[in-house]
Tab-separated table of N, CA, C and O in Angstrom:
chain	number	residue	atom	x	y	z
A	4	UNK	N	6.160	48.077	32.678
A	4	UNK	CA	4.874	47.545	32.255
A	4	UNK	C	4.535	48.175	30.911
A	4	UNK	O	4.632	49.378	30.738
A	5	UNK	N	4.150	47.333	29.954
A	5	UNK	CA	3.769	47.809	28.628
A	5	UNK	C	2.492	47.108	28.183
A	5	UNK	O	2.186	46.009	28.633
A	6	UNK	N	1.761	47.761	27.280
A	6	UNK	CA	0.565	47.147	26.710
A	6	UNK	C	0.932	46.084	25.697
A	6	UNK	O	1.990	46.129	25.082
A	7	UNK	N	0.042	45.091	25.544
A	7	UNK	CA	0.277	43.999	24.603
A	7	UNK	C	-0.904	43.908	23.654
A	7	UNK	O	-1.648	42.934	23.659
A	8	UNK	N	-1.132	44.946	22.880
A	8	UNK	CA	-2.135	44.965	21.823
A	8	UNK	C	-3.432	44.210	22.071
A	8	UNK	O	-3.728	43.281	21.359
A	9	UNK	N	-4.179	44.577	23.099
A	9	UNK	CA	-5.463	43.956	23.364
A	9	UNK	C	-5.388	42.658	24.143
A	9	UNK	O	-6.403	42.069	24.491
A	10	UNK	N	-4.180	42.190	24.431
A	10	UNK	CA	-4.018	40.931	25.153
A	10	UNK	C	-3.807	41.142	26.643
A	10	UNK	O	-3.771	40.189	27.404
A	11	UNK	N	-3.630	42.367	27.057
A	11	UNK	CA	-3.383	42.658	28.462
A	11	UNK	C	-2.200	43.568	28.611
A	11	UNK	O	-1.929	44.418	27.774
A	12	UNK	N	-1.484	43.368	29.678
A	12	UNK	CA	-0.339	44.200	30.014
A	12	UNK	C	0.837	43.270	30.300
A	12	UNK	O	0.671	42.217	30.911
A	13	UNK	N	2.031	43.666	29.849
A	13	UNK	CA	3.215	42.830	30.030
A	13	UNK	C	4.158	43.475	31.039
A	13	UNK	O	4.470	44.659	30.945
A	14	UNK	N	4.584	42.681	32.003
A	14	UNK	CA	5.566	43.108	32.979
A	14	UNK	C	6.878	42.431	32.608
A	14	UNK	O	6.949	41.200	32.536
A	15	UNK	N	7.922	43.227	32.345
A	15	UNK	CA	9.203	42.695	31.887
A	15	UNK	C	10.256	42.819	32.970
A	15	UNK	O	10.035	43.446	34.001
A	16	UNK	N	11.410	42.238	32.716
A	16	UNK	CA	12.605	42.378	33.553
A	16	UNK	C	12.403	41.879	34.984
A	16	UNK	O	12.825	42.505	35.950
A	17	UNK	N	11.764	40.729	35.139
A	17	UNK	CA	11.543	40.129	36.447
A	17	UNK	C	12.667	39.114	36.691
A	17	UNK	O	12.853	38.201	35.882
A	18	UNK	N	13.416	39.245	37.780
A	18	UNK	CA	14.457	38.254	38.062
A	18	UNK	C	13.849	36.849	38.179
A	18	UNK	O	12.757	36.676	38.710
A	19	UNK	N	14.572	35.849	37.666
A	19	UNK	CA	14.075	34.474	37.697
A	19	UNK	C	13.733	34.008	39.110
A	19	UNK	O	12.769	33.277	39.314
A	20	UNK	N	14.519	34.425	40.099
A	20	UNK	CA	14.296	33.970	41.461
A	20	UNK	C	13.164	34.719	42.171
A	20	UNK	O	12.764	34.330	43.271
A	21	UNK	N	12.621	35.769	41.556
A	21	UNK	CA	11.527	36.517	42.182
A	21	UNK	C	10.283	35.638	42.271
A	21	UNK	O	9.880	35.027	41.285
A	22	UNK	N	9.670	35.570	43.465
A	22	UNK	CA	8.463	34.750	43.599
A	22	UNK	C	7.308	35.372	42.818
A	22	UNK	O	7.013	36.552	42.978
A	23	UNK	N	6.688	34.583	41.961
A	23	UNK	CA	5.587	35.073	41.137
A	23	UNK	C	4.734	33.888	40.725
A	23	UNK	O	5.255	32.893	40.220
A	24	UNK	N	3.436	34.003	40.958
A	24	UNK	CA	2.515	32.921	40.616
A	24	UNK	C	1.296	33.484	39.899
A	24	UNK	O	0.943	34.651	40.088
A	25	UNK	N	0.663	32.640	39.108
A	25	UNK	CA	-0.575	33.034	38.444
A	25	UNK	C	-1.576	33.463	39.511
A	25	UNK	O	-1.716	32.816	40.542
A	26	UNK	N	-2.225	34.585	39.265
A	26	UNK	CA	-3.208	35.120	40.203
A	26	UNK	C	-2.658	36.168	41.151
A	26	UNK	O	-3.419	36.865	41.827
A	27	UNK	N	-1.313	36.301	41.220
A	27	UNK	CA	-0.719	37.310	42.100
A	27	UNK	C	-1.140	38.711	41.664
A	27	UNK	O	-1.259	39.000	40.465
A	28	UNK	N	-1.320	39.586	42.646
A	28	UNK	CA	-1.636	40.986	42.390
A	28	UNK	C	-0.326	41.746	42.208
A	28	UNK	O	0.590	41.629	43.026
A	29	UNK	N	-0.223	42.523	41.130
A	29	UNK	CA	0.969	43.326	40.847
A	29	UNK	C	0.621	44.788	41.105
A	29	UNK	O	-0.407	45.284	40.639
A	30	UNK	N	1.493	45.451	41.873
A	30	UNK	CA	1.273	46.856	42.227
A	30	UNK	C	2.517	47.669	41.889
A	30	UNK	O	3.601	47.111	41.725
A	31	UNK	N	2.348	48.984	41.804
A	31	UNK	CA	3.484	49.856	41.538
A	31	UNK	C	4.448	49.815	42.714
A	31	UNK	O	4.045	49.675	43.866
A	32	UNK	N	5.744	49.946	42.410
A	32	UNK	CA	6.784	49.880	43.435
A	32	UNK	C	7.101	51.253	44.024
A	32	UNK	O	7.713	51.349	45.076
A	33	UNK	N	6.718	52.313	43.315
A	33	UNK	CA	7.002	53.652	43.808
A	33	UNK	C	8.425	54.095	43.562
A	33	UNK	O	8.911	55.028	44.194
A	34	UNK	N	9.123	53.444	42.641
A	34	UNK	CA	10.512	53.799	42.362
A	34	UNK	C	10.648	54.893	41.310
A	34	UNK	O	11.731	55.428	41.124
A	35	UNK	N	9.568	55.194	40.616
A	35	UNK	CA	9.593	56.249	39.605
A	35	UNK	C	9.043	57.541	40.209
A	35	UNK	O	8.057	57.514	40.965
A	36	UNK	N	9.638	58.649	39.870
A	36	UNK	CA	9.159	59.939	40.352
A	36	UNK	C	7.732	60.160	39.856
A	36	UNK	O	7.438	59.972	38.673
A	37	UNK	N	6.857	60.539	40.756
A	37	UNK	CA	5.483	60.856	40.389
A	37	UNK	C	4.538	59.667	40.347
A	37	UNK	O	3.361	59.825	40.069
A	38	UNK	N	5.041	58.453	40.594
A	38	UNK	CA	4.170	57.285	40.609
A	38	UNK	C	4.161	56.724	42.029
A	38	UNK	O	5.180	56.271	42.542
A	39	UNK	N	3.011	56.784	42.645
A	39	UNK	CA	2.838	56.355	44.029
A	39	UNK	C	3.049	54.851	44.190
A	39	UNK	O	2.690	54.063	43.327
A	40	UNK	N	3.581	54.446	45.307
A	40	UNK	CA	3.767	53.031	45.644
A	40	UNK	C	2.414	52.406	46.000
A	40	UNK	O	1.571	53.025	46.625
A	41	UNK	N	2.211	51.159	45.558
A	41	UNK	CA	1.034	50.400	45.967
A	41	UNK	C	-0.199	50.557	45.099
A	41	UNK	O	-1.272	50.083	45.474
A	42	UNK	N	-0.073	51.190	43.930
A	42	UNK	CA	-1.222	51.300	43.025
A	42	UNK	C	-1.393	49.967	42.301
A	42	UNK	O	-0.455	49.464	41.690
A	43	UNK	N	-2.576	49.364	42.355
A	43	UNK	CA	-2.771	48.076	41.682
A	43	UNK	C	-2.716	48.224	40.168
A	43	UNK	O	-3.273	49.160	39.609
A	44	UNK	N	-2.007	47.296	39.524
A	44	UNK	CA	-1.869	47.303	38.067
A	44	UNK	C	-2.684	46.173	37.449
A	44	UNK	O	-3.424	46.370	36.504
A	45	UNK	N	-2.530	44.962	37.968
A	45	UNK	CA	-3.247	43.826	37.405
A	45	UNK	C	-2.897	42.537	38.117
A	45	UNK	O	-2.103	42.530	39.059
A	46	UNK	N	-3.479	41.450	37.646
A	46	UNK	CA	-3.206	40.117	38.191
A	46	UNK	C	-2.433	39.304	37.154
A	46	UNK	O	-2.684	39.414	35.958
A	47	UNK	N	-1.507	38.476	37.627
A	47	UNK	CA	-0.685	37.647	36.758
A	47	UNK	C	-1.565	36.587	36.091
A	47	UNK	O	-2.250	35.826	36.766
A	48	UNK	N	-1.557	36.584	34.767
A	48	UNK	CA	-2.292	35.590	33.979
A	48	UNK	C	-1.374	34.486	33.471
A	48	UNK	O	-1.770	33.342	33.355
A	49	UNK	N	-0.144	34.880	33.129
A	49	UNK	CA	0.801	33.925	32.548
A	49	UNK	C	2.223	34.380	32.858
A	49	UNK	O	2.500	35.574	32.883
A	50	UNK	N	3.106	33.435	33.081
A	50	UNK	CA	4.506	33.732	33.330
A	50	UNK	C	5.323	33.133	32.186
A	50	UNK	O	5.122	31.979	31.827
A	51	UNK	N	6.208	33.948	31.616
A	51	UNK	CA	6.999	33.528	30.461
A	51	UNK	C	8.471	33.475	30.860
A	51	UNK	O	9.041	34.481	31.257
A	52	UNK	N	9.054	32.279	30.765
A	52	UNK	CA	10.482	32.095	31.027
A	52	UNK	C	11.127	31.546	29.763
A	52	UNK	O	10.659	30.558	29.208
A	53	UNK	N	12.177	32.202	29.313
A	53	UNK	CA	12.904	31.770	28.131
A	53	UNK	C	14.124	30.964	28.571
A	53	UNK	O	14.834	31.388	29.486
A	54	UNK	N	14.381	29.819	27.943
A	54	UNK	CA	15.549	29.004	28.323
A	54	UNK	C	16.843	29.813	28.235
A	54	UNK	O	17.108	30.478	27.238
A	55	UNK	N	17.618	29.800	29.310
A	55	UNK	CA	18.902	30.492	29.334
A	55	UNK	C	18.827	31.972	29.646
A	55	UNK	O	19.854	32.608	29.845
A	56	UNK	N	17.630	32.542	29.688
A	56	UNK	CA	17.493	33.979	29.958
A	56	UNK	C	17.550	34.229	31.473
A	56	UNK	O	17.016	33.442	32.251
A	57	UNK	N	18.189	35.328	31.884
A	57	UNK	CA	18.295	35.617	33.315
A	57	UNK	C	17.033	36.242	33.909
A	57	UNK	O	16.922	36.389	35.117
A	58	UNK	N	16.109	36.626	33.043
A	58	UNK	CA	14.885	37.300	33.478
A	58	UNK	C	13.657	36.595	32.936
A	58	UNK	O	13.722	35.859	31.958
A	59	UNK	N	12.513	36.850	33.572
A	59	UNK	CA	11.241	36.323	33.074
A	59	UNK	C	10.280	37.478	32.867
A	59	UNK	O	10.572	38.624	33.231
A	60	UNK	N	9.153	37.194	32.263
A	60	UNK	CA	8.118	38.195	32.002
A	60	UNK	C	6.793	37.647	32.489
A	60	UNK	O	6.630	36.442	32.666
A	61	UNK	N	5.826	38.530	32.683
A	61	UNK	CA	4.491	38.105	33.073
A	61	UNK	C	3.460	38.883	32.269
A	61	UNK	O	3.637	40.068	31.992
A	62	UNK	N	2.399	38.193	31.872
A	62	UNK	CA	1.254	38.844	31.238
A	62	UNK	C	0.234	39.080	32.341
A	62	UNK	O	-0.110	38.165	33.092
A	63	UNK	N	-0.227	40.315	32.455
A	63	UNK	CA	-1.186	40.693	33.488
A	63	UNK	C	-2.546	40.968	32.881
A	63	UNK	O	-2.646	41.455	31.758
A	64	UNK	N	-3.596	40.679	33.626
A	64	UNK	CA	-4.923	41.126	33.237
A	64	UNK	C	-5.207	42.375	34.068
A	64	UNK	O	-5.082	42.346	35.300
A	65	UNK	N	-5.526	43.485	33.414
A	65	UNK	CA	-5.763	44.738	34.141
A	65	UNK	C	-6.930	44.597	35.115
A	65	UNK	O	-7.844	43.809	34.896
A	66	UNK	N	-6.902	45.377	36.165
A	66	UNK	CA	-7.972	45.370	37.160
A	66	UNK	C	-9.087	46.337	36.799
A	66	UNK	O	-10.001	46.550	37.582
A	67	UNK	N	-9.003	46.917	35.623
A	67	UNK	CA	-9.997	47.889	35.184
A	67	UNK	C	-10.299	47.633	33.716
A	67	UNK	O	-9.528	46.982	33.016
A	68	UNK	N	-11.418	48.135	33.262
A	68	UNK	CA	-11.826	47.981	31.861
A	68	UNK	C	-11.125	49.056	31.032
A	68	UNK	O	-11.416	50.249	31.181
A	69	UNK	N	-10.195	48.638	30.184
A	69	UNK	CA	-9.431	49.601	29.380
A	69	UNK	C	-10.327	50.456	28.495
A	69	UNK	O	-9.994	51.589	28.170
A	70	UNK	N	-11.492	49.931	28.103
A	70	UNK	CA	-12.416	50.692	27.258
A	70	UNK	C	-13.108	51.809	28.026
A	70	UNK	O	-13.701	52.702	27.426
A	71	UNK	N	-13.057	51.780	29.340
A	71	UNK	CA	-13.722	52.785	30.169
A	71	UNK	C	-12.798	53.914	30.618
A	71	UNK	O	-13.232	54.826	31.321
A	72	UNK	N	-11.523	53.855	30.205
A	72	UNK	CA	-10.583	54.908	30.595
A	72	UNK	C	-10.930	56.218	29.911
A	72	UNK	O	-11.190	56.265	28.710
A	73	UNK	N	-10.926	57.292	30.676
A	73	UNK	CA	-11.180	58.615	30.130
A	73	UNK	C	-9.890	59.412	29.973
A	73	UNK	O	-9.802	60.298	29.143
A	74	UNK	N	-8.898	59.119	30.787
A	74	UNK	CA	-7.646	59.854	30.762
A	74	UNK	C	-6.498	58.884	30.991
A	74	UNK	O	-6.541	58.062	31.903
A	75	UNK	N	-5.483	58.978	30.161
A	75	UNK	CA	-4.292	58.140	30.298
A	75	UNK	C	-3.080	59.059	30.234
A	75	UNK	O	-3.008	59.947	29.395
A	76	UNK	N	-2.149	58.860	31.132
A	76	UNK	CA	-0.898	59.614	31.118
A	76	UNK	C	0.173	58.695	30.552
A	76	UNK	O	0.344	57.571	31.016
A	77	UNK	N	0.880	59.159	29.529
A	77	UNK	CA	1.947	58.376	28.914
A	77	UNK	C	3.272	58.905	29.423
A	77	UNK	O	3.581	60.092	29.269
A	78	UNK	N	4.052	58.025	30.041
A	78	UNK	CA	5.346	58.410	30.569
A	78	UNK	C	6.424	57.965	29.610
A	78	UNK	O	6.504	56.777	29.273
A	79	UNK	N	7.273	58.892	29.151
A	79	UNK	CA	8.342	58.494	28.218
A	79	UNK	C	9.377	57.633	28.929
A	79	UNK	O	9.537	57.701	30.146
A	80	UNK	N	10.085	56.828	28.157
A	80	UNK	CA	11.175	56.036	28.712
A	80	UNK	C	12.232	56.977	29.240
A	80	UNK	O	12.426	58.085	28.725
A	81	UNK	N	12.965	56.527	30.248
A	81	UNK	CA	14.041	57.349	30.778
A	81	UNK	C	15.059	57.609	29.704
A	81	UNK	O	15.445	56.694	28.971
A	82	UNK	N	15.480	58.846	29.571
A	82	UNK	CA	16.470	59.205	28.576
A	82	UNK	C	15.881	59.531	27.222
A	82	UNK	O	16.590	59.969	26.329
A	83	UNK	N	14.570	59.308	27.045
A	83	UNK	CA	13.930	59.628	25.761
A	83	UNK	C	13.753	61.144	25.655
A	83	UNK	O	13.461	61.803	26.649
A	84	UNK	N	13.925	61.705	24.468
A	84	UNK	CA	13.755	63.152	24.316
A	84	UNK	C	12.302	63.548	24.531
A	84	UNK	O	11.392	62.802	24.210
A	85	UNK	N	12.094	64.723	25.114
A	85	UNK	CA	10.729	65.246	25.317
A	85	UNK	C	10.183	65.740	23.994
A	85	UNK	O	10.919	66.260	23.160
A	86	UNK	N	8.850	65.605	23.783
A	86	UNK	CA	8.267	66.078	22.516
A	86	UNK	C	8.271	67.581	22.419
A	86	UNK	O	8.317	68.310	23.315
């Protein structure tokens, strides 16, 4: 999941056959160390499928007001060097 410059949040690398519809609730899977399973992330606003691509993407609307966040934890990509 990544931010999309004021447009919401983007969920990438979704298999084409994965069931996904506008309005679906997206939650954390719990596959990353330190991130609990079942935390709500957002609702599907739009689904993007590229011709010939094996994966699709979804634009999510967050379930919270991003302007009201007081604390954000940034997790580096796997394999990225620590600061």
